Short mmCIF file of C-alpha atoms and ligand atoms in Angstrom, two decimals:
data_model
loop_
_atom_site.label_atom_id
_atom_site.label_comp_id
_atom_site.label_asym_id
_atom_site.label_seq_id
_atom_site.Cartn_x
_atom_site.Cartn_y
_atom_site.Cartn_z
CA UNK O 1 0.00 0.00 0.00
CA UNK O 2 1.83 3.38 -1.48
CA UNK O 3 -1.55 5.37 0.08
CA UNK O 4 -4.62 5.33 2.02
CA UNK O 5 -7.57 7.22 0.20
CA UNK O 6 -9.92 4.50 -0.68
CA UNK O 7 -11.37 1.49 -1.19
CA UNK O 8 -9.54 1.29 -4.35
CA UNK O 9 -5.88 1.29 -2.43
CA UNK O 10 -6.46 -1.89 -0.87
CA UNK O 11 -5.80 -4.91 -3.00
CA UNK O 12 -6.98 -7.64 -0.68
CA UNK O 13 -9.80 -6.31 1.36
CA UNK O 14 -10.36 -9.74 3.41
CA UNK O 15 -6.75 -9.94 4.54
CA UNK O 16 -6.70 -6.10 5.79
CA UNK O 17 -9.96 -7.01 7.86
CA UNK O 18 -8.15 -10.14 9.63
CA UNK O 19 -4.61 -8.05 9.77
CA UNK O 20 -7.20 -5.79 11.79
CA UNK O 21 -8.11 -8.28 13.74
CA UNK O 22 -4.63 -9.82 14.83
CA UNK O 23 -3.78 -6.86 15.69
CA UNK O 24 -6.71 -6.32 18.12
CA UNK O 25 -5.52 -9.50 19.62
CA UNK O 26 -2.12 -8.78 19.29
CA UNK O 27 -1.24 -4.57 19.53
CA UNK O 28 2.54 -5.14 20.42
CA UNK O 29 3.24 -7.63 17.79
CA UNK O 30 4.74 -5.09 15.70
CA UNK O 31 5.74 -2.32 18.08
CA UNK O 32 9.42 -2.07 16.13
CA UNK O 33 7.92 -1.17 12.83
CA UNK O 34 7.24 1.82 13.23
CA UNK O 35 10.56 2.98 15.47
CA UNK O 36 12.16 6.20 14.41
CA UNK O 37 9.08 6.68 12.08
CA UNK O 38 7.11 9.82 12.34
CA UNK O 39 3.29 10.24 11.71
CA UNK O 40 2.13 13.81 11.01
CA UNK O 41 -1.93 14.18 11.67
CA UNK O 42 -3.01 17.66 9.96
CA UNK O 43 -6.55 18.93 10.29
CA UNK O 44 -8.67 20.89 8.89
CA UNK O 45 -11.82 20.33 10.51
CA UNK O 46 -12.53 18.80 14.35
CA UNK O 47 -12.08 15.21 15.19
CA UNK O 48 -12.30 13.01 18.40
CA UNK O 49 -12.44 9.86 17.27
CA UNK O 50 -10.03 10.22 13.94
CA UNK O 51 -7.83 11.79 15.87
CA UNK O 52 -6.87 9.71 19.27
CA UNK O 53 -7.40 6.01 17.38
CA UNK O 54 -4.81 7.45 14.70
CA UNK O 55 -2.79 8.47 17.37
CA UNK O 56 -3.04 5.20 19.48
CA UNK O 57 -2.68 3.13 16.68
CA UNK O 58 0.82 4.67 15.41
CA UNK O 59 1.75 4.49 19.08
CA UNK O 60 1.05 0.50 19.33
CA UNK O 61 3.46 0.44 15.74
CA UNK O 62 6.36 2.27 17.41
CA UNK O 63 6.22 5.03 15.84
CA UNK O 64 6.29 9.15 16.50
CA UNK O 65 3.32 11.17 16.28
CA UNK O 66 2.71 14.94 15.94
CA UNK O 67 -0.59 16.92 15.32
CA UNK O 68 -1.24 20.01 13.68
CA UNK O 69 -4.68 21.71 14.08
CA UNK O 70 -4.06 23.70 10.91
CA UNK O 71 -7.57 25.05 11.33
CA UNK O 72 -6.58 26.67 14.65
CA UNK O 73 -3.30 26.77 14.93
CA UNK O 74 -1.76 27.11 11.72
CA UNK O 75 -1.34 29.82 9.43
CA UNK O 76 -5.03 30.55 7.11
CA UNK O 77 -3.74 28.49 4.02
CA UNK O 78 -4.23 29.23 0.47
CA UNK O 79 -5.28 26.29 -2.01
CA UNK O 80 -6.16 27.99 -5.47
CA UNK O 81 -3.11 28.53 -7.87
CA UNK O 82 -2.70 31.91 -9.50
CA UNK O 83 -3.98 34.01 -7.40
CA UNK O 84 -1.96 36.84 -5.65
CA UNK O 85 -1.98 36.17 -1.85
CA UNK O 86 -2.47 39.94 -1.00
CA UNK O 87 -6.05 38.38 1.03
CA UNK O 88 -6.04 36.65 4.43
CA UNK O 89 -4.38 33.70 3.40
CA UNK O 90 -1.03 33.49 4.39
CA UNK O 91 0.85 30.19 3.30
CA UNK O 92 0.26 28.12 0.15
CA UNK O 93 -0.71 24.47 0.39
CA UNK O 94 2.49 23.72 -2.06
CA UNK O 95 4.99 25.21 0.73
CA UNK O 96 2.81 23.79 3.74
CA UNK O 97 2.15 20.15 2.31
CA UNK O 98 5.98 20.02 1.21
CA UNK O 99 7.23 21.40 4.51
CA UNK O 100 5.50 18.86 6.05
CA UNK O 101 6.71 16.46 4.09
CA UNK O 102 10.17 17.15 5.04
CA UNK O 103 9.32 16.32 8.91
CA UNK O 104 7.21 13.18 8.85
CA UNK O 105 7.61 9.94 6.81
CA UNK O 106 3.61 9.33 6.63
CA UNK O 107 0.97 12.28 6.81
CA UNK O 108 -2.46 11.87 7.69
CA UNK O 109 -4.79 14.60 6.32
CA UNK O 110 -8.75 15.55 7.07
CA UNK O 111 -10.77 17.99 4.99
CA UNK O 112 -14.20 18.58 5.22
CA UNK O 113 -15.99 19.48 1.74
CA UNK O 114 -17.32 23.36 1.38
CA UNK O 115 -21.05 21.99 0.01
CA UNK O 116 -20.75 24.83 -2.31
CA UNK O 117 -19.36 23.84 -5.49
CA UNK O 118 -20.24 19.91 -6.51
CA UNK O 119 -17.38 19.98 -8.88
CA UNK O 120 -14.73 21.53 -6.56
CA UNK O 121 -15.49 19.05 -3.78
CA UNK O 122 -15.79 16.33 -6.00
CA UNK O 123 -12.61 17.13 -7.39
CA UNK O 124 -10.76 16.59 -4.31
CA UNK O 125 -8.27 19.24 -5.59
CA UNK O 126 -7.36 20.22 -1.88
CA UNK O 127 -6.66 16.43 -1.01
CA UNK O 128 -4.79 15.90 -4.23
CA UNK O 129 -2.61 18.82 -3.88
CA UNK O 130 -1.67 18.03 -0.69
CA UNK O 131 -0.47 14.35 -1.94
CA UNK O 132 1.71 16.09 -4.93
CA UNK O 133 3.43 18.40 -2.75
CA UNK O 134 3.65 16.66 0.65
CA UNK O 135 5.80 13.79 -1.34
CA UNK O 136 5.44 10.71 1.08
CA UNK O 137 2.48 8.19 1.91
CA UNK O 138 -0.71 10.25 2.64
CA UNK O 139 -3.62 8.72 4.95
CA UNK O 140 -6.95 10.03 4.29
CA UNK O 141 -8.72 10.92 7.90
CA UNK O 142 -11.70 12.07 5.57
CA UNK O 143 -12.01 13.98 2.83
CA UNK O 144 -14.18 15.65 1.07
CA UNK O 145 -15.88 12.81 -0.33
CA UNK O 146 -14.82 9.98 1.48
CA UNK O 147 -13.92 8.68 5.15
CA UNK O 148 -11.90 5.27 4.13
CA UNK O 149 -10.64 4.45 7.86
CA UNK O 150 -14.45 4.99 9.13
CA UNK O 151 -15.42 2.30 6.27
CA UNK O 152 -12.43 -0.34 7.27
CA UNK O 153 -13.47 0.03 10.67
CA UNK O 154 -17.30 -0.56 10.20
CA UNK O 155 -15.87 -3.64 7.76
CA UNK O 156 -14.17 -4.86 10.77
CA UNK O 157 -17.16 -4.14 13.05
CA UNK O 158 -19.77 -6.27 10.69
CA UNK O 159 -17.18 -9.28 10.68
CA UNK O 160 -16.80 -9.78 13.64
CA UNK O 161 -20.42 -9.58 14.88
CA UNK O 162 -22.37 -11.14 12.35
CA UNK O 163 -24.26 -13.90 12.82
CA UNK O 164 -24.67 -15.57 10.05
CA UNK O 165 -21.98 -16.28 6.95
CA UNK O 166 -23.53 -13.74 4.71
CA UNK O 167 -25.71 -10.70 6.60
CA UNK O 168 -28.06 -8.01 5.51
CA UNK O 169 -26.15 -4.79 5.75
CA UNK O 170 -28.86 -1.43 5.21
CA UNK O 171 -28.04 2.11 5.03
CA UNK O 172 -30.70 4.26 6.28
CA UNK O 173 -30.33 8.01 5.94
CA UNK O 174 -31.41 9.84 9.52
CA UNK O 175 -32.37 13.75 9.90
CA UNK O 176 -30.12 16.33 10.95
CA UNK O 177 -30.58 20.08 11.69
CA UNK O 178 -27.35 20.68 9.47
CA UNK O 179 -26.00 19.53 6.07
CA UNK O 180 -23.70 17.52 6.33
CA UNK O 181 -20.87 15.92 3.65
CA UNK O 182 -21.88 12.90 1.88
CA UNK O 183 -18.38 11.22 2.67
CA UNK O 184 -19.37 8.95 5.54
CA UNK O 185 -21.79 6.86 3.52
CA UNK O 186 -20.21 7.01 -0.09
CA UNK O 187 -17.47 5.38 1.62
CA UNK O 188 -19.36 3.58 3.50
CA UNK O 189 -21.16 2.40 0.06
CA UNK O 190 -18.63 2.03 -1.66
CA UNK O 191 -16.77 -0.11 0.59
CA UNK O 192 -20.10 -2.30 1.37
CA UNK O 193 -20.51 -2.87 -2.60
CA UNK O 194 -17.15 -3.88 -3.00
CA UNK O 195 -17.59 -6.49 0.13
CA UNK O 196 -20.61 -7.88 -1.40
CA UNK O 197 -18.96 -8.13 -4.59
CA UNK O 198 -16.84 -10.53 -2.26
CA UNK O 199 -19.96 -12.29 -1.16
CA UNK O 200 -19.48 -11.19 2.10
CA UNK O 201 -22.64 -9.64 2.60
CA UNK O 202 -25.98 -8.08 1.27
CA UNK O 203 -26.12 -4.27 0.99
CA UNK O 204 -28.87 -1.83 0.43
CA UNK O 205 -29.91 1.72 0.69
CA UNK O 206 -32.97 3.31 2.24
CA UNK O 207 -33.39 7.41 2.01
CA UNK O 208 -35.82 9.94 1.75
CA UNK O 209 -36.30 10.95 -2.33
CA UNK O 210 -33.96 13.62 -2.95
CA UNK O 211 -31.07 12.14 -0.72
CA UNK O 212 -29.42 9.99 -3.65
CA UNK O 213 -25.66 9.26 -3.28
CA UNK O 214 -23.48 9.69 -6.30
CA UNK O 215 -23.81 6.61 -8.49
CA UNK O 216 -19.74 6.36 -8.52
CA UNK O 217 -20.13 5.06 -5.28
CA UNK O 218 -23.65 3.15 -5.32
CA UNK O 219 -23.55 1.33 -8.28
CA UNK O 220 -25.88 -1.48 -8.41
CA UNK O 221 -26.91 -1.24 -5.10
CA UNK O 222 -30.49 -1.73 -4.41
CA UNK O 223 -32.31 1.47 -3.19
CA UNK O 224 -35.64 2.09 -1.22
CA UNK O 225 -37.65 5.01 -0.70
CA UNK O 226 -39.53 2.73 2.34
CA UNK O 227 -37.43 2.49 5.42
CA UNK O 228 -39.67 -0.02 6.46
CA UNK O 229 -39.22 -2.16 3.98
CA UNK O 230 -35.72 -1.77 3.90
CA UNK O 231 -35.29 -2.87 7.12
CA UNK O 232 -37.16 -6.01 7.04
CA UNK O 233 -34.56 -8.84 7.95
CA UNK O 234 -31.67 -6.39 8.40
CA UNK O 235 -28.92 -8.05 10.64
CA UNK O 236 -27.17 -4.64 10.37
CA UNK O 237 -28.89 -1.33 9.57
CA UNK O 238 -26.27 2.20 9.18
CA UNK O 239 -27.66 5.06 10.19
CA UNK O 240 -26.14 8.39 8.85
CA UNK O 241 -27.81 11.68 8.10
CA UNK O 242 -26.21 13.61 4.55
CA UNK O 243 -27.13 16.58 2.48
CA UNK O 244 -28.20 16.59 -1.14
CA UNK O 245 -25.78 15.47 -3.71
CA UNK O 246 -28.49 16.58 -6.74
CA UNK O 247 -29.13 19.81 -5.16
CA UNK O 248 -25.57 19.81 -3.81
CA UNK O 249 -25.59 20.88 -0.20
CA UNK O 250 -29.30 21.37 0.43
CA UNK O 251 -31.39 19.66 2.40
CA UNK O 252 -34.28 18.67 0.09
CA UNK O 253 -38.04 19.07 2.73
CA UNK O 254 -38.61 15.46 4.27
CA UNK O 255 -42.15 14.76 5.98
CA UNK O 256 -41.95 11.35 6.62
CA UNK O 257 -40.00 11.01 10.33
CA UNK O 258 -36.65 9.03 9.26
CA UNK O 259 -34.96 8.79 12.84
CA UNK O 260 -34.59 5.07 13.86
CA UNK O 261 -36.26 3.84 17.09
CA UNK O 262 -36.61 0.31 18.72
CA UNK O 263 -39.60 -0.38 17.28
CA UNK O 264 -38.52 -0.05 14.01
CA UNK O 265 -35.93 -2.72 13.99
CA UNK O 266 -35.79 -6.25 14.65
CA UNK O 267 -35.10 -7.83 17.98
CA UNK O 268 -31.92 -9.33 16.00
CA UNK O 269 -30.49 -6.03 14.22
CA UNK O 270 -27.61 -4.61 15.16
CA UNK O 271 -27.17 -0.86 15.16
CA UNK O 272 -24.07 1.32 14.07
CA UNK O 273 -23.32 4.74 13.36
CA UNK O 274 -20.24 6.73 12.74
CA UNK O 275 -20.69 9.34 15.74
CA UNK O 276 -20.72 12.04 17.02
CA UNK O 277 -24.51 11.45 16.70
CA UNK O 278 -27.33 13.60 17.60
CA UNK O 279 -29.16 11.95 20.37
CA UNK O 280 -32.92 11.48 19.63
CA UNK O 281 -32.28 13.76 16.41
CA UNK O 282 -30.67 11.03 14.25
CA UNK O 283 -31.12 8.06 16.50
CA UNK O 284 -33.31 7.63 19.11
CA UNK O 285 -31.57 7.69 22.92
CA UNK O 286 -33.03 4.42 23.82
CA UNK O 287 -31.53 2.25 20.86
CA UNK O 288 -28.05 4.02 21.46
CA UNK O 289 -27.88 2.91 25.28
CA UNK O 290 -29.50 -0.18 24.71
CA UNK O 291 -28.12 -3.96 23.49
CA UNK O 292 -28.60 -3.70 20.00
CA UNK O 293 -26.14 -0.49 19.66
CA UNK O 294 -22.63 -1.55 18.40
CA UNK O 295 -21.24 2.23 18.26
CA UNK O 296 -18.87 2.42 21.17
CA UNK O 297 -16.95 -1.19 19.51
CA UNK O 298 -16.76 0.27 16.28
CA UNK O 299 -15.56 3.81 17.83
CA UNK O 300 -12.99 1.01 19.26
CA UNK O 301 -12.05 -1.04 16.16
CA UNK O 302 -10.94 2.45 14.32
CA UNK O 303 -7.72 1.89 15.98
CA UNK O 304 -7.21 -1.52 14.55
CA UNK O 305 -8.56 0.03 11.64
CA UNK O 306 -5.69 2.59 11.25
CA UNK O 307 -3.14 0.22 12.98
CA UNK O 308 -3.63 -2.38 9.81
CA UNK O 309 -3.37 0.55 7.45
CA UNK O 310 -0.57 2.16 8.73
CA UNK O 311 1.01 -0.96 9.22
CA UNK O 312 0.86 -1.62 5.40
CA UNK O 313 2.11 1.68 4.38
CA UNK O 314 5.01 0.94 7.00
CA UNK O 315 5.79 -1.91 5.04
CA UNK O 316 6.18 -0.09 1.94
CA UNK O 317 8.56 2.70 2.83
C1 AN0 A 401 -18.96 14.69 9.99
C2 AN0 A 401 -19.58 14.12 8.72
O1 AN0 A 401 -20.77 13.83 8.70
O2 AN0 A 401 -18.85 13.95 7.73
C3 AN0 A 401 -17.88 13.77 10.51
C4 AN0 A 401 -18.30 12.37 10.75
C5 AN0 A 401 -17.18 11.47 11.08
N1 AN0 A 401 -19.97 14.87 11.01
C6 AN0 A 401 -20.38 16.04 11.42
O3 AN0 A 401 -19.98 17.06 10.91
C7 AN0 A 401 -21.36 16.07 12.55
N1 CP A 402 -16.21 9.03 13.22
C1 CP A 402 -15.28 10.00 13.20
O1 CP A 402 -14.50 10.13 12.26
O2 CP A 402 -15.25 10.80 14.31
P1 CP A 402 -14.38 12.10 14.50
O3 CP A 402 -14.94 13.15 13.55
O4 CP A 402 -14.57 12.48 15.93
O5 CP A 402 -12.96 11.83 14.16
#
């Protein structure tokens, strides 16, 4: 692994999911890989959970780890070539990324899209300029359009808490009082179509008319307007609230009430979600402190998550 952006930078997807998994039974085993290695975490945006697994996990490799909360503490950083910096900005991303560079062997980078411009975001010119200039292994901590480490660690989280060889994986769209970036469940989508390409398990998608993903990441996947029905059988069911991707950024009127509660699931279905969640906005209070919640383990299994990655791009160097 020369990177860490998607889906598509993983070449065996099963094998990364049980490397996850020795290493959540193992987190030592390889504690002098990473020695005299530094890990550079830059953000753009907040983070709890992106931030301390990352952290933990390059700790458990050996290796050195620094943070920069560019957003806050860094200079205001320009990204558009050809312009004259005579604004606010104060550093470009070509001297930042490469200075970087010069410090850490592996940089991890999170970016939150504007919901502005479709084409911008979707461009992920930020992201990609940051991998030209920055000149060693970059780990995506989310992007504008995708969160790959989230997806690996929900991956991990199905696996090891299905019940049955090949389970019924849903993603239901929830409300939100904000629009929010359609990264979590493209990834999520398109890491859940690739996996049942695998046979490893079923995959829908259940959102209010309006909501639809970008087919790049969907594909095939079979989509339903009824929650209801979507959820019929689910062993699994995703919940994530996103904005528009048609009328980029908006949230299109919903009347229908999408938040998931108890009775909506069966006894059997197992609950996840990204987090931070909105408490009895997105998903309803008693579901998240109840049995059928899986969010705190897969808030957990993003270390082994990043741990496998970062091993791999370790490997590589
Ligand atoms: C972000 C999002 O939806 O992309 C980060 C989730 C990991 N969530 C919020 O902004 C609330
Ligand atoms: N799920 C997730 O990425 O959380 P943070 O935004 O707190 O890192």
């Amino acid at each position: 692994m020369k990177q860490f952006t998607s889906v598509n930078d993983v070449v065996d997807l099963q094998k990364l999911v049980e490397e996850a998994l020795k290493l959540k039974a193992s987190p030592f085993a390889f504690e002098e890989l990473g020695q005299r290695k530094t890990l550079g975490l830059v953000f753009l945006n907040p983070s709890l959970r992106t931030r301390l697994s990352t952290q933990k996990a390059a700790a458990n490799l050996g290796m050195q780890v620094m943070v920069m909360n560019m957003d806050k503490e860094g200079w205001a950083l320009e990204t558009q070539d050809g312009v004259v910096m005579n604004g606010s900005t104060v550093e470009h991303i070509r001297e930042a990324a490469a200075v970087m560079g010069q410090y850490c062997d592996i940089l991890g980078l999170r970016s939150f899209p504007k919901l502005t411009d479709r084409e911008e975001d979707y461009s992920e010119d930020l992201f990609n300029k940051f991998i030209q200039f920055a000149g060693v292994p970059v780990v995506s901590l989310e992007s504008a359009t995708r969160h790959p480490l989230q997806s690996l660690a929900d991956l991990i989280t199905i696996q090891e808490h299905k019940q049955s060889p090949k389970p019924k994986v849903v993603l239901s769209w929830a409300p939100h009082i904000k629009a929010l970036p359609q990264a979590v469940p493209n990834s999520f989508a398109e890491w859940m179509t690739r996996a049942a390409s695998e046979g490893l398990i079923d995959f829908s998608i259940t959102h209010p008319k309006g909501y639809e993903l970008a087919n790049s990441f969907t594909g095939n996947t079979p989509l339903y307007y009824n929650q209801h029905e979507a959820l019929k059988n689910a062993d699994f069911v995703y919940v994530k609230n996103w904005s528009s991707y048609e009328h980029y950024g908006q949230m299109p009127e919903v009347t229908e009430n999408w938040m998931l509660t108890e009775d909506r699931i069966a006894i059997h279905t197992k609950v996840m979600h990204c987090l931070p969640v909105r408490r009895d906005l997105e998903l309803s209070s008693s579901i998240l402190d109840g049995p059928q919640s899986l969010v705190i383990q897969e808030a957990g299994n993003r270390v082994w998550a990043a741990q496998s990655v970062l091993k791999q791009l370790l490997e590589n160097l």
